[in-house]
Short mmCIF file of C-alpha atoms and ligand atoms in Angstrom, two decimals:
data_model
loop_
_atom_site.label_atom_id
_atom_site.label_comp_id
_atom_site.label_asym_id
_atom_site.label_seq_id
_atom_site.Cartn_x
_atom_site.Cartn_y
_atom_site.Cartn_z
CA MET A 32 -12.54 -36.45 39.50
CA LEU A 33 -9.12 -35.75 37.94
CA LEU A 34 -10.27 -37.44 34.72
CA GLY A 35 -13.35 -35.21 34.73
CA VAL A 36 -11.20 -32.09 35.06
CA VAL A 37 -8.84 -33.24 32.30
CA LEU A 38 -11.75 -34.03 29.97
CA THR A 39 -13.38 -30.66 30.65
CA VAL A 40 -10.11 -28.84 29.97
CA LEU A 41 -9.65 -30.82 26.73
CA CYS A 42 -13.21 -30.07 25.65
CA LEU A 43 -13.06 -26.33 26.36
CA PRO A 44 -11.33 -25.34 23.11
CA PHE A 45 -13.87 -27.39 21.14
CA LEU A 46 -16.74 -25.76 23.05
CA TRP A 47 -15.23 -22.36 22.25
CA TRP A 48 -15.00 -23.39 18.60
CA TYR A 49 -18.65 -24.51 18.56
CA PHE A 50 -19.90 -21.20 19.98
CA PHE A 51 -17.55 -19.25 17.71
CA LEU A 52 -19.07 -20.91 14.60
CA GLN A 53 -22.58 -20.39 15.97
CA LYS A 54 -21.94 -16.67 16.22
CA PHE A 55 -21.46 -16.48 12.45
CA LYS A 56 -24.39 -18.74 11.52
CA SER A 57 -26.16 -15.91 9.70
CA LEU A 58 -23.33 -16.03 7.14
CA SER A 59 -24.03 -19.65 6.20
CA ALA A 60 -25.26 -18.62 2.73
CA ILE A 61 -21.82 -17.17 1.98
CA PRO A 62 -19.73 -20.00 0.53
CA GLY A 63 -16.21 -20.95 1.62
CA PRO A 64 -13.98 -23.93 2.34
CA ARG A 65 -15.05 -26.15 5.23
CA PRO A 66 -13.17 -25.05 8.37
CA LEU A 67 -11.32 -27.63 10.48
CA PRO A 68 -11.94 -27.51 14.23
CA LEU A 69 -9.77 -24.90 15.96
CA ILE A 70 -7.43 -24.16 13.05
CA GLY A 71 -10.32 -23.14 10.80
CA ASN A 72 -9.14 -22.45 7.25
CA ALA A 73 -5.54 -21.62 8.10
CA LEU A 74 -4.35 -24.33 5.68
CA ASP A 75 -6.61 -23.10 2.87
CA VAL A 76 -5.28 -19.57 3.15
CA GLY A 77 -1.57 -20.24 3.68
CA ASP A 78 1.17 -18.79 5.82
CA THR A 79 3.32 -16.79 3.41
CA PRO A 80 2.56 -13.76 1.20
CA THR A 81 2.80 -15.89 -1.99
CA ALA A 82 0.60 -18.68 -0.59
CA LEU A 83 -1.98 -16.10 0.54
CA PHE A 84 -1.95 -14.50 -2.90
CA ASN A 85 -2.37 -17.78 -4.81
CA ASN A 86 -4.87 -19.32 -2.41
CA CYS A 87 -7.15 -16.29 -2.32
CA ALA A 88 -7.16 -16.21 -6.13
CA LYS A 89 -8.14 -19.92 -6.14
CA LEU A 90 -10.89 -19.35 -3.55
CA LEU A 91 -12.22 -16.49 -5.67
CA ASP A 92 -12.35 -18.82 -8.70
CA GLN A 93 -13.99 -21.58 -6.74
CA TYR A 94 -16.55 -19.70 -4.64
CA GLY A 95 -17.22 -16.47 -6.53
CA ASP A 96 -16.86 -12.84 -5.53
CA ILE A 97 -17.93 -13.24 -1.89
CA PHE A 98 -16.52 -16.05 0.21
CA LYS A 99 -15.67 -16.59 3.84
CA VAL A 100 -12.86 -18.21 5.82
CA PHE A 101 -12.23 -18.74 9.52
CA ILE A 102 -8.73 -17.88 10.64
CA ALA A 103 -7.65 -18.02 14.28
CA ASN A 104 -10.42 -16.18 16.13
CA GLU A 105 -11.68 -14.27 13.10
CA CYS A 106 -14.39 -14.85 10.53
CA LYS A 107 -13.22 -13.08 7.39
CA VAL A 108 -15.52 -12.39 4.49
CA PHE A 109 -13.62 -11.65 1.26
CA ILE A 110 -15.51 -9.22 -0.94
CA ALA A 111 -14.68 -8.76 -4.63
CA ASN A 112 -18.16 -7.59 -5.60
CA ALA A 113 -18.57 -3.93 -6.54
CA ASP A 114 -22.12 -3.56 -5.14
CA PHE A 115 -21.01 -4.74 -1.69
CA LEU A 116 -17.81 -2.66 -1.89
CA GLU A 117 -19.85 0.44 -2.67
CA GLU A 118 -22.07 -0.02 0.36
CA ILE A 119 -19.13 -0.66 2.71
CA MET A 120 -16.74 1.96 1.33
CA THR A 121 -19.33 4.74 1.36
CA SER A 122 -20.40 3.96 4.91
CA ASN A 123 -19.52 6.46 7.63
CA VAL A 124 -20.07 3.74 10.21
CA HIS A 125 -18.03 0.73 9.06
CA ILE A 126 -14.69 2.52 9.18
CA THR A 127 -12.89 0.59 11.92
CA LYS A 128 -9.83 -1.31 10.74
CA SER A 129 -9.30 -5.03 11.47
CA ASN A 130 -6.96 -6.68 14.01
CA GLY A 131 -4.18 -7.04 11.41
CA TYR A 132 -3.58 -3.27 11.46
CA TYR A 133 -2.85 -3.51 15.18
CA LEU A 134 0.52 -5.04 14.25
CA LEU A 135 1.52 -1.62 12.93
CA LYS A 136 0.93 0.00 16.31
CA PRO A 137 4.55 -0.20 17.52
CA PHE A 138 5.58 2.04 14.60
CA LEU A 139 2.48 4.06 13.71
CA ASN A 140 0.63 4.05 17.00
CA PHE A 141 -2.83 5.26 15.93
CA GLY A 142 -2.32 7.64 13.02
CA LEU A 143 -4.65 8.29 10.11
CA LEU A 144 -4.39 4.78 8.65
CA THR A 145 -4.97 2.84 11.85
CA SER A 146 -7.18 5.08 14.01
CA SER A 147 -10.96 5.14 14.01
CA GLY A 148 -13.91 7.04 15.50
CA SER A 149 -13.65 10.69 16.44
CA LYS A 150 -9.83 10.69 16.49
CA TRP A 151 -9.72 9.55 12.85
CA LYS A 152 -12.41 12.10 11.85
CA ARG A 153 -10.50 15.01 13.44
CA ARG A 154 -7.19 13.95 11.90
CA ARG A 155 -8.69 13.35 8.48
CA LYS A 156 -10.15 16.88 8.46
CA LEU A 157 -6.78 18.28 9.43
CA ILE A 158 -4.65 16.21 7.05
CA THR A 159 -6.71 16.24 3.83
CA PRO A 160 -5.80 19.88 3.00
CA THR A 161 -2.07 19.11 3.36
CA PHE A 162 -2.34 17.23 0.04
CA HIS A 163 -3.64 20.35 -1.72
CA PHE A 164 -2.78 20.78 -5.39
CA LYS A 165 -0.51 23.76 -4.63
CA ILE A 166 1.53 21.69 -2.19
CA LEU A 167 1.78 18.81 -4.64
CA ASP A 168 2.88 21.24 -7.33
CA GLN A 169 5.97 22.22 -5.36
CA PHE A 170 6.77 18.53 -4.72
CA LEU A 171 7.43 18.18 -8.44
CA ASP A 172 10.97 19.49 -7.88
CA ILE A 173 11.59 16.58 -5.52
CA PHE A 174 9.99 14.02 -7.86
CA ASN A 175 12.16 15.30 -10.71
CA ALA A 176 15.41 15.46 -8.74
CA SER A 177 14.99 12.00 -7.20
CA SER A 178 14.06 10.57 -10.61
CA ASP A 179 17.23 12.04 -12.13
CA ILE A 180 19.31 10.26 -9.49
CA LEU A 181 17.50 6.99 -10.17
CA VAL A 182 18.03 7.27 -13.92
CA LYS A 183 21.75 7.89 -13.31
CA LYS A 184 21.91 4.77 -11.11
CA LEU A 185 20.13 2.70 -13.75
CA PHE A 186 22.84 3.54 -16.29
CA ASN A 187 25.00 1.02 -14.39
CA GLU A 188 22.55 -1.71 -15.42
CA VAL A 189 22.63 -1.02 -19.15
CA GLY A 190 24.04 -3.95 -21.09
CA LYS A 191 23.21 -6.53 -18.43
CA GLU A 192 21.06 -9.51 -19.36
CA SER A 193 18.59 -8.63 -16.62
CA THR A 194 18.18 -6.30 -13.67
CA ASP A 195 15.94 -6.57 -10.64
CA VAL A 196 14.63 -3.01 -10.45
CA CYS A 197 12.90 -3.42 -7.07
CA PRO A 198 15.79 -2.26 -4.84
CA TYR A 199 16.41 0.78 -7.06
CA ILE A 200 12.78 1.86 -7.11
CA HIS A 201 12.41 1.20 -3.41
CA LEU A 202 15.22 3.62 -2.50
CA PHE A 203 13.88 6.17 -4.97
CA SER A 204 10.48 6.15 -3.31
CA LEU A 205 12.07 6.36 0.15
CA ASP A 206 14.00 9.47 -0.89
CA VAL A 207 10.81 11.02 -2.26
CA ILE A 208 8.62 10.33 0.75
CA CYS A 209 11.24 11.43 3.28
CA GLU A 210 11.81 14.75 1.59
CA THR A 211 8.15 15.48 0.95
CA ALA A 212 6.87 14.29 4.32
CA MET A 213 9.65 15.46 6.62
CA GLY A 214 11.59 17.93 4.52
CA VAL A 215 14.72 15.80 4.97
CA LYS A 216 16.95 14.63 2.14
CA ILE A 217 18.04 11.15 3.23
CA SER A 218 19.82 10.37 -0.07
CA SER A 219 19.22 6.65 0.34
CA GLN A 220 19.86 6.17 -3.37
CA GLU A 221 23.38 7.41 -2.73
CA GLY A 222 23.88 5.00 0.16
CA LYS A 223 23.39 7.55 2.95
CA ASN A 224 21.40 7.20 6.19
CA SER A 225 21.65 3.44 5.89
CA GLU A 226 20.71 2.80 9.53
CA TYR A 227 17.34 4.53 9.16
CA VAL A 228 16.74 2.99 5.72
CA ASN A 229 17.61 -0.53 6.90
CA SER A 230 15.43 -0.16 9.97
CA LEU A 231 12.48 0.92 7.86
CA ILE A 232 12.89 -1.92 5.36
CA HIS A 233 13.52 -4.64 7.93
CA TYR A 234 10.86 -3.46 10.36
CA PHE A 235 8.35 -4.34 7.66
CA ASP A 236 9.96 -7.74 7.10
CA ILE A 237 9.19 -8.45 10.75
CA PHE A 238 5.68 -7.06 10.35
CA ILE A 239 5.10 -9.67 7.60
CA VAL A 240 6.47 -12.47 9.80
CA ARG A 241 4.03 -11.44 12.56
CA PHE A 242 1.15 -11.08 10.12
CA PHE A 243 1.46 -14.72 9.09
CA SER A 244 2.31 -16.21 12.48
CA ALA A 245 -0.45 -17.64 14.67
CA TRP A 246 1.37 -16.80 17.93
CA ARG A 247 3.68 -13.86 17.12
CA ARG A 248 0.54 -11.78 16.46
CA PHE A 249 -0.08 -11.59 20.20
CA ASP A 250 2.00 -8.84 21.84
CA PHE A 251 2.63 -10.89 24.97
CA LEU A 252 3.86 -14.00 23.08
CA PHE A 253 5.83 -11.95 20.55
CA LYS A 254 8.11 -10.82 23.39
CA PHE A 255 9.51 -14.39 23.38
CA ALA A 256 10.14 -14.45 19.61
CA PRO A 257 13.72 -14.08 18.30
CA GLU A 258 12.53 -11.17 16.14
CA TYR A 259 11.34 -9.13 19.14
CA PRO A 260 14.68 -7.55 20.20
CA ILE A 261 15.52 -6.89 16.56
CA GLN A 262 12.19 -5.11 16.04
CA GLU A 263 12.81 -3.04 19.17
CA LYS A 264 16.17 -1.92 17.80
CA TYR A 265 14.66 -0.91 14.46
CA LEU A 266 11.84 0.91 16.20
CA GLU A 267 14.26 2.85 18.36
CA THR A 268 16.09 4.06 15.24
CA LEU A 269 12.86 4.94 13.42
CA GLN A 270 11.26 6.78 16.33
CA LYS A 271 14.47 8.64 17.18
CA PHE A 272 14.78 9.84 13.60
CA SER A 273 11.25 11.21 13.28
CA THR A 274 11.30 12.69 16.81
CA SER A 275 14.49 14.58 16.13
CA VAL A 276 13.28 15.86 12.73
CA ILE A 277 10.01 17.10 14.26
CA LYS A 278 11.76 18.79 17.19
CA LYS A 279 14.31 20.45 14.94
CA ARG A 280 11.68 21.67 12.54
CA ARG A 281 9.46 23.03 15.35
CA LEU A 282 12.43 24.90 16.74
CA GLU A 283 13.32 26.33 13.34
CA LYS A 284 9.72 27.32 12.87
CA SER A 285 9.64 29.14 16.18
CA GLN A 286 12.72 31.01 15.02
CA GLU A 287 10.94 31.63 11.71
CA VAL A 288 13.65 30.23 9.47
CA VAL A 289 11.74 27.38 7.87
CA GLU A 290 9.82 29.19 5.14
CA THR A 291 12.71 31.33 4.08
CA THR A 292 15.98 29.47 3.79
CA SER A 293 17.50 26.02 4.07
CA ASP A 294 21.00 25.18 5.32
CA LEU A 295 22.24 26.08 1.85
CA GLY A 296 20.46 29.42 1.81
CA ILE A 297 18.05 28.20 -0.88
CA LYS A 298 14.33 28.90 -0.53
CA ARG A 299 12.95 25.90 1.25
CA ARG A 300 9.94 23.89 0.12
CA VAL A 301 7.10 23.28 2.57
CA ALA A 302 7.01 19.65 3.71
CA LEU A 303 3.87 17.88 4.93
CA LEU A 304 5.42 18.13 8.40
CA ASP A 305 5.44 21.96 8.24
CA LEU A 306 1.71 21.97 7.55
CA LEU A 307 1.05 19.69 10.52
CA LEU A 308 3.19 21.94 12.72
CA GLU A 309 0.85 24.82 11.88
CA SER A 310 -1.92 23.14 13.86
CA ASP A 311 -2.23 24.10 17.52
CA ASP A 312 -4.11 20.83 18.16
CA LEU A 313 -1.22 18.48 17.42
CA THR A 314 1.56 17.59 19.86
CA ASN A 315 4.93 16.29 18.68
CA ASP A 316 3.73 12.73 19.39
CA ASP A 317 0.57 13.28 17.34
CA ILE A 318 2.65 14.57 14.46
CA LYS A 319 5.01 11.63 14.75
CA GLU A 320 2.07 9.23 14.27
CA GLU A 321 1.15 10.96 11.04
CA ILE A 322 4.64 11.39 9.66
CA ASN A 323 5.40 7.71 10.32
CA THR A 324 2.08 6.85 8.66
CA PHE A 325 3.10 8.77 5.53
CA MET A 326 6.44 6.95 5.58
CA PHE A 327 4.66 3.59 5.79
CA GLU A 328 1.78 4.21 3.37
CA GLY A 329 3.75 6.35 0.97
CA HIS A 330 6.89 4.44 0.06
CA ASP A 331 6.18 0.74 -0.51
CA THR A 332 2.91 1.45 -2.34
CA THR A 333 4.48 3.91 -4.78
CA ALA A 334 7.47 1.58 -5.28
CA SER A 335 5.13 -1.34 -6.03
CA GLY A 336 3.21 0.80 -8.55
CA VAL A 337 6.37 1.85 -10.40
CA THR A 338 8.02 -1.61 -10.50
CA PHE A 339 4.89 -3.29 -11.87
CA ALA A 340 4.48 -0.48 -14.39
CA LEU A 341 8.00 -1.20 -15.67
CA LEU A 342 7.20 -4.91 -15.85
CA ALA A 343 3.97 -4.26 -17.77
CA LEU A 344 5.77 -1.94 -20.21
CA ALA A 345 8.45 -4.59 -20.78
CA GLU A 346 5.82 -7.26 -21.40
CA ASN A 347 3.79 -5.06 -23.74
CA PRO A 348 6.20 -3.33 -26.16
CA GLU A 349 3.39 -1.85 -28.26
CA VAL A 350 1.98 -0.11 -25.17
CA GLN A 351 5.49 1.07 -24.26
CA GLN A 352 5.94 2.54 -27.74
CA LYS A 353 2.62 4.39 -27.46
CA VAL A 354 3.59 5.86 -24.09
CA TYR A 355 7.02 6.82 -25.44
CA ASP A 356 5.44 8.55 -28.45
CA GLU A 357 3.16 10.47 -26.10
CA VAL A 358 6.08 11.46 -23.87
CA LEU A 359 8.01 12.70 -26.92
CA ALA A 360 5.01 14.69 -28.11
CA VAL A 361 4.24 16.22 -24.68
CA VAL A 362 7.60 16.54 -22.93
CA GLY A 363 9.96 16.49 -25.92
CA ASP A 364 13.53 17.46 -25.03
CA GLU A 365 12.62 19.18 -21.79
CA THR A 366 14.38 17.70 -18.78
CA TYR A 367 11.94 18.98 -16.13
CA VAL A 368 8.58 17.22 -16.00
CA SER A 369 6.01 19.91 -15.21
CA MET A 370 2.44 19.77 -13.97
CA GLN A 371 1.26 20.64 -17.47
CA HIS A 372 3.18 17.64 -18.87
CA LEU A 373 1.57 15.41 -16.27
CA GLN A 374 -1.88 16.67 -17.13
CA ASP A 375 -1.29 16.15 -20.84
CA THR A 376 0.03 12.57 -20.69
CA LYS A 377 -3.41 10.99 -20.85
CA TYR A 378 -2.38 7.63 -22.27
CA LEU A 379 0.27 7.19 -19.55
CA GLU A 380 -2.48 7.83 -17.02
CA MET A 381 -4.53 5.00 -18.55
CA VAL A 382 -1.47 2.73 -18.44
CA ILE A 383 -0.88 3.48 -14.75
CA LYS A 384 -4.54 2.78 -14.01
CA GLU A 385 -4.32 -0.55 -15.83
CA VAL A 386 -1.17 -1.36 -13.80
CA GLN A 387 -3.12 -0.56 -10.63
CA ARG A 388 -5.89 -2.83 -11.84
CA LYS A 389 -3.72 -5.78 -12.84
CA TYR A 390 -1.10 -5.37 -10.10
CA GLY A 391 -2.83 -3.13 -7.55
CA ALA A 392 -0.27 -2.00 -4.96
CA VAL A 393 -2.73 -2.58 -2.10
CA PRO A 394 -4.34 -5.99 -2.74
CA PHE A 395 -6.83 -5.79 0.12
CA VAL A 396 -7.91 -3.63 3.03
CA GLU A 397 -9.84 -4.77 6.06
CA ARG A 398 -12.60 -3.45 8.29
CA GLN A 399 -13.98 -4.95 11.46
CA LEU A 400 -17.69 -4.56 12.17
CA GLU A 401 -18.28 -2.92 15.53
CA MET A 402 -22.00 -3.68 15.39
CA ASP A 403 -24.33 -6.09 13.59
CA ALA A 404 -24.91 -4.87 10.05
CA THR A 405 -27.15 -5.81 7.16
CA ILE A 406 -25.34 -5.19 3.92
CA ARG A 407 -27.24 -5.86 0.69
CA GLY A 408 -29.56 -8.19 2.54
CA VAL A 409 -26.85 -10.25 4.29
CA HIS A 410 -26.75 -10.10 8.07
CA PHE A 411 -23.13 -9.70 9.25
CA PRO A 412 -22.65 -10.19 13.00
CA ARG A 413 -20.60 -7.74 15.06
CA GLY A 414 -16.92 -8.77 14.96
CA THR A 415 -16.97 -9.99 11.34
CA THR A 416 -13.85 -8.96 9.44
CA LEU A 417 -14.66 -7.57 6.00
CA ASN A 418 -11.75 -8.15 3.66
CA LEU A 419 -12.24 -5.66 0.82
CA TYR A 420 -10.43 -7.75 -1.72
CA LEU A 421 -9.31 -5.07 -4.18
CA TYR A 422 -7.17 -7.46 -6.21
CA GLY A 423 -10.22 -9.73 -6.46
CA VAL A 424 -12.61 -7.07 -7.76
CA HIS A 425 -9.97 -5.87 -10.25
CA HIS A 426 -9.73 -9.44 -11.57
CA ASN A 427 -13.46 -10.10 -11.53
CA GLU A 428 -14.50 -11.04 -15.10
CA LYS A 429 -17.89 -9.43 -14.52
CA TYR A 430 -16.20 -6.01 -14.60
CA PHE A 431 -12.95 -6.74 -16.43
CA PRO A 432 -13.28 -9.43 -19.13
CA GLU A 433 -10.01 -11.34 -19.74
CA PRO A 434 -8.59 -9.96 -16.49
CA GLU A 435 -5.05 -11.24 -17.12
CA LYS A 436 -4.82 -9.25 -20.34
CA PHE A 437 -3.00 -5.92 -19.97
CA ASP A 438 -5.22 -3.46 -21.80
CA PRO A 439 -4.98 0.26 -20.93
CA ASP A 440 -7.93 0.95 -23.25
CA ARG A 441 -10.17 -0.33 -20.49
CA PHE A 442 -9.70 3.17 -19.08
CA LEU A 443 -10.90 5.05 -22.16
CA PRO A 444 -13.54 7.48 -20.80
CA HIS A 445 -16.50 5.78 -22.51
CA ARG A 446 -15.46 2.34 -21.24
CA GLN A 447 -14.95 3.65 -17.71
CA SER A 448 -18.38 5.21 -17.66
CA GLU A 449 -19.97 1.88 -18.64
CA ARG A 450 -18.41 0.16 -15.62
CA HIS A 451 -19.54 0.00 -12.00
CA ASN A 452 -17.95 2.93 -10.11
CA TYR A 453 -16.64 0.61 -7.39
CA ALA A 454 -15.12 -2.00 -9.74
CA PHE A 455 -11.85 -0.03 -9.86
CA VAL A 456 -10.82 1.10 -6.41
CA PRO A 457 -7.00 0.79 -6.06
CA PHE A 458 -6.95 3.72 -3.62
CA SER A 459 -10.09 2.50 -1.87
CA ALA A 460 -13.02 4.96 -2.01
CA GLY A 461 -15.36 6.85 0.27
CA PRO A 462 -14.42 8.49 3.56
CA ARG A 463 -11.40 6.21 4.18
CA ASN A 464 -9.88 6.46 0.74
CA CYS A 465 -6.20 7.21 0.20
CA VAL A 466 -5.23 10.80 1.04
CA GLY A 467 -2.01 10.36 -0.96
CA GLN A 468 -3.71 9.27 -4.19
CA LYS A 469 -2.84 12.38 -6.24
CA PHE A 470 0.65 12.51 -4.75
CA ALA A 471 1.23 8.89 -5.78
CA MET A 472 -0.11 9.35 -9.31
CA LEU A 473 2.12 12.38 -9.90
CA ALA A 474 5.24 10.71 -8.48
CA MET A 475 4.67 7.54 -10.53
CA LYS A 476 4.11 9.53 -13.71
CA VAL A 477 7.29 11.60 -13.29
CA ILE A 478 9.56 8.62 -12.76
CA ILE A 479 8.04 6.56 -15.58
CA ILE A 480 8.42 9.49 -17.98
CA LYS A 481 12.05 9.98 -16.99
CA ILE A 482 12.89 6.29 -17.32
CA LEU A 483 11.14 5.94 -20.68
CA LYS A 484 12.83 9.05 -22.06
CA THR A 485 16.21 7.47 -21.34
CA PHE A 486 15.75 3.70 -21.66
CA LYS A 487 13.93 1.15 -23.72
CA ILE A 488 12.64 -1.53 -21.39
CA ILE A 489 12.91 -5.11 -22.59
CA GLN A 490 11.19 -8.18 -21.20
CA VAL A 491 13.45 -10.83 -19.68
CA PRO A 492 12.44 -14.19 -21.19
CA ASP A 493 11.28 -16.77 -18.63
CA HIS A 494 11.03 -14.24 -15.81
CA LYS A 495 7.72 -14.84 -14.13
CA PRO A 496 7.17 -12.74 -11.02
CA GLN A 497 6.13 -14.68 -7.95
CA LEU A 498 3.41 -12.44 -6.59
CA GLY A 499 2.72 -12.28 -2.91
CA MET A 500 0.46 -10.09 -0.82
CA ALA A 501 0.54 -8.75 2.67
CA ALA A 502 0.34 -4.97 3.17
CA VAL A 503 1.37 -4.39 -0.47
CA LEU A 504 1.65 -6.51 -3.59
CA LYS A 505 5.23 -7.59 -4.26
CA SER A 506 7.12 -9.97 -6.46
CA TYR A 507 9.12 -12.29 -4.22
CA ASN A 508 11.61 -13.18 -6.96
CA GLY A 509 12.09 -9.55 -7.97
CA VAL A 510 10.93 -7.69 -11.05
CA ARG A 511 13.50 -8.30 -13.75
CA ILE A 512 13.80 -6.24 -16.91
CA ARG A 513 16.55 -5.36 -19.38
CA LEU A 514 17.53 -1.75 -20.07
CA ILE A 515 18.80 -0.32 -23.34
CA ARG A 516 19.86 3.32 -23.74
CA ARG A 517 17.63 5.06 -26.23
CA ASP A 518 20.41 7.41 -27.41
CA THR A 519 22.52 4.44 -28.58
CA ASP A 520 19.61 2.29 -29.77
C1 LIG B 187 0.28 3.57 -5.56
C2 LIG B 187 0.28 4.20 -4.41
C3 LIG B 187 -0.78 4.05 -3.35
C4 LIG B 187 -1.84 3.19 -3.26
C5 LIG B 187 -2.26 2.10 -4.25
C6 LIG B 187 -2.53 3.49 -2.03
C7 LIG B 187 -3.67 2.85 -1.59
C8 LIG B 187 -4.32 3.11 -0.41
C9 LIG B 187 -5.47 2.41 0.06
C10 LIG B 187 -6.14 1.25 -0.66
C11 LIG B 187 -5.84 2.96 1.24
C12 LIG B 187 -6.97 2.51 2.16
C13 LIG B 187 -6.33 1.71 3.26
C14 LIG B 187 -7.29 1.07 4.20
O1 LIG B 187 -8.52 1.27 4.11
O2 LIG B 187 -6.81 0.34 5.06
C15 LIG B 187 -4.91 4.02 1.53
C16 LIG B 187 -4.96 4.81 2.65
C17 LIG B 187 -4.03 5.78 2.95
N1 LIG B 187 -2.99 6.19 2.15
FE1 LIG B 187 -2.50 5.44 0.34
N2 LIG B 187 -1.87 4.52 -1.39
C18 LIG B 187 -0.81 4.90 -2.16
C19 LIG B 187 0.09 5.90 -1.88
C20 LIG B 187 0.03 6.72 -0.79
C21 LIG B 187 0.93 7.82 -0.53
C22 LIG B 187 2.05 8.26 -1.47
C23 LIG B 187 0.58 8.34 0.70
C24 LIG B 187 1.19 9.50 1.46
C25 LIG B 187 2.10 10.29 1.03
C26 LIG B 187 -0.55 7.59 1.19
C27 LIG B 187 -1.17 7.81 2.40
C28 LIG B 187 -2.29 7.14 2.84
C29 LIG B 187 -2.92 7.37 4.13
C30 LIG B 187 -2.45 8.36 5.20
C31 LIG B 187 -4.02 6.53 4.19
C32 LIG B 187 -5.05 6.42 5.32
C33 LIG B 187 -6.25 7.26 4.99
C34 LIG B 187 -7.38 7.14 6.02
O3 LIG B 187 -7.61 6.06 6.56
O4 LIG B 187 -8.04 8.15 6.24
N3 LIG B 187 -0.86 6.63 0.26
N4 LIG B 187 -3.99 4.10 0.50
#
């Protein structure tokens, strides 16, 4: 009797596994590595950002632009095929995010990035106009001022054999997003507000640990992890900060001082927060979800875009020279980068696009099917995770021959128009695309112009970035370049 019970208990996980695989039988035509019982393809995919990056690239090579893996209790289909991406991204139905996003809940709760259904629709309608051209135009002051501080900081690195620019760019983008989103100057580049800054940076380190851990992913088990109390401390700092900014700003608004003057008596810019405060539908907690979402989505992505742009310019001196010539012709001696300058720097725009193709800041996004769906003739059961493998489609030879070659001319208008519209989707596309896309492009352009006006960027021999992917693409051994002052060159 006891033996029977023991055997049944031992068999249960295997029975679960059998039925789990059966559920996804309709996907048998989609290739992928053979899953092991219970652990599925965990070993094929890897348990660190660099392993995930390298293994997914290998699987793409081996199985083509659609392949599947089984990880924990999920069947994930990786999609690097533009026809499939088009059908999924344009859908108004398949907009629910996957389980992985749930790990952001302690910080973001359910803001624009993580919510779905009618809540997402309402918020999206409300938030899209906050990124209006007129609002972005007045953010240029912040992009310029923060860039000037960064350039000043980089002077300290001139003459060194090599510099890892990641920490510099990271603080720059934090300063930018804090001031534009919340209207608060945190001056992280000048070493201020270090508790908030550290909490933000290290909260995401813990997010990555959870993302790759089989057991820390579960809220109940995570409470026993050594990282749990540390995460709680960071969260307390982060939530306190945004709560107090929102409360203060609401109070100021009720006293009608926000639009007119700042503490220094200077006319104050409107922050994204002010626009959210205009809405009668949003409580302070609702606004906190969105402001924290901007902080999350807006800083690491922009920082990744700028650091890889600097790397690409260092590795491709002829491209750098062409951008510099354009900057000289368009911006000349002017120290303020204006909207007109940004509109006229067409080659730089192509370079940034090629950076986003080769080193896209967001390597993948995920959706979970809430109902059975037939997509381009394939029957996907409810519960399938669709991994929209943006890095994969951007490196798919079908759309981008010689994908490792850095070639901004791929974005010449006639070449773009010959390509599938969904082959280049760094900001995703369709109803769930990036609301901050224009913001990010403008911020990246300003800082690259300012850096190039001041420094020549030189490649560091033998530095090969170790790419890794989780929420954003990063180099885990830094991004090293050498800086030379142009005025003494
Ligand atoms: C290079 C910079 C950036 C890249 C490559 C990027 C990319 C993306 C991508 C791929 C998505 C879709 C995410 C998904 O489906 O899970 C997204 C969504 C989003 N992004 Fe960005 N982003 C960038 C910068 C920004 C900035 C600066 C902000 C805000 C200031 C921002 C705010 C958002 C928000 C709120 C969403 C969620 C939109 C929704 O689901 O309706 N992003 N971004």
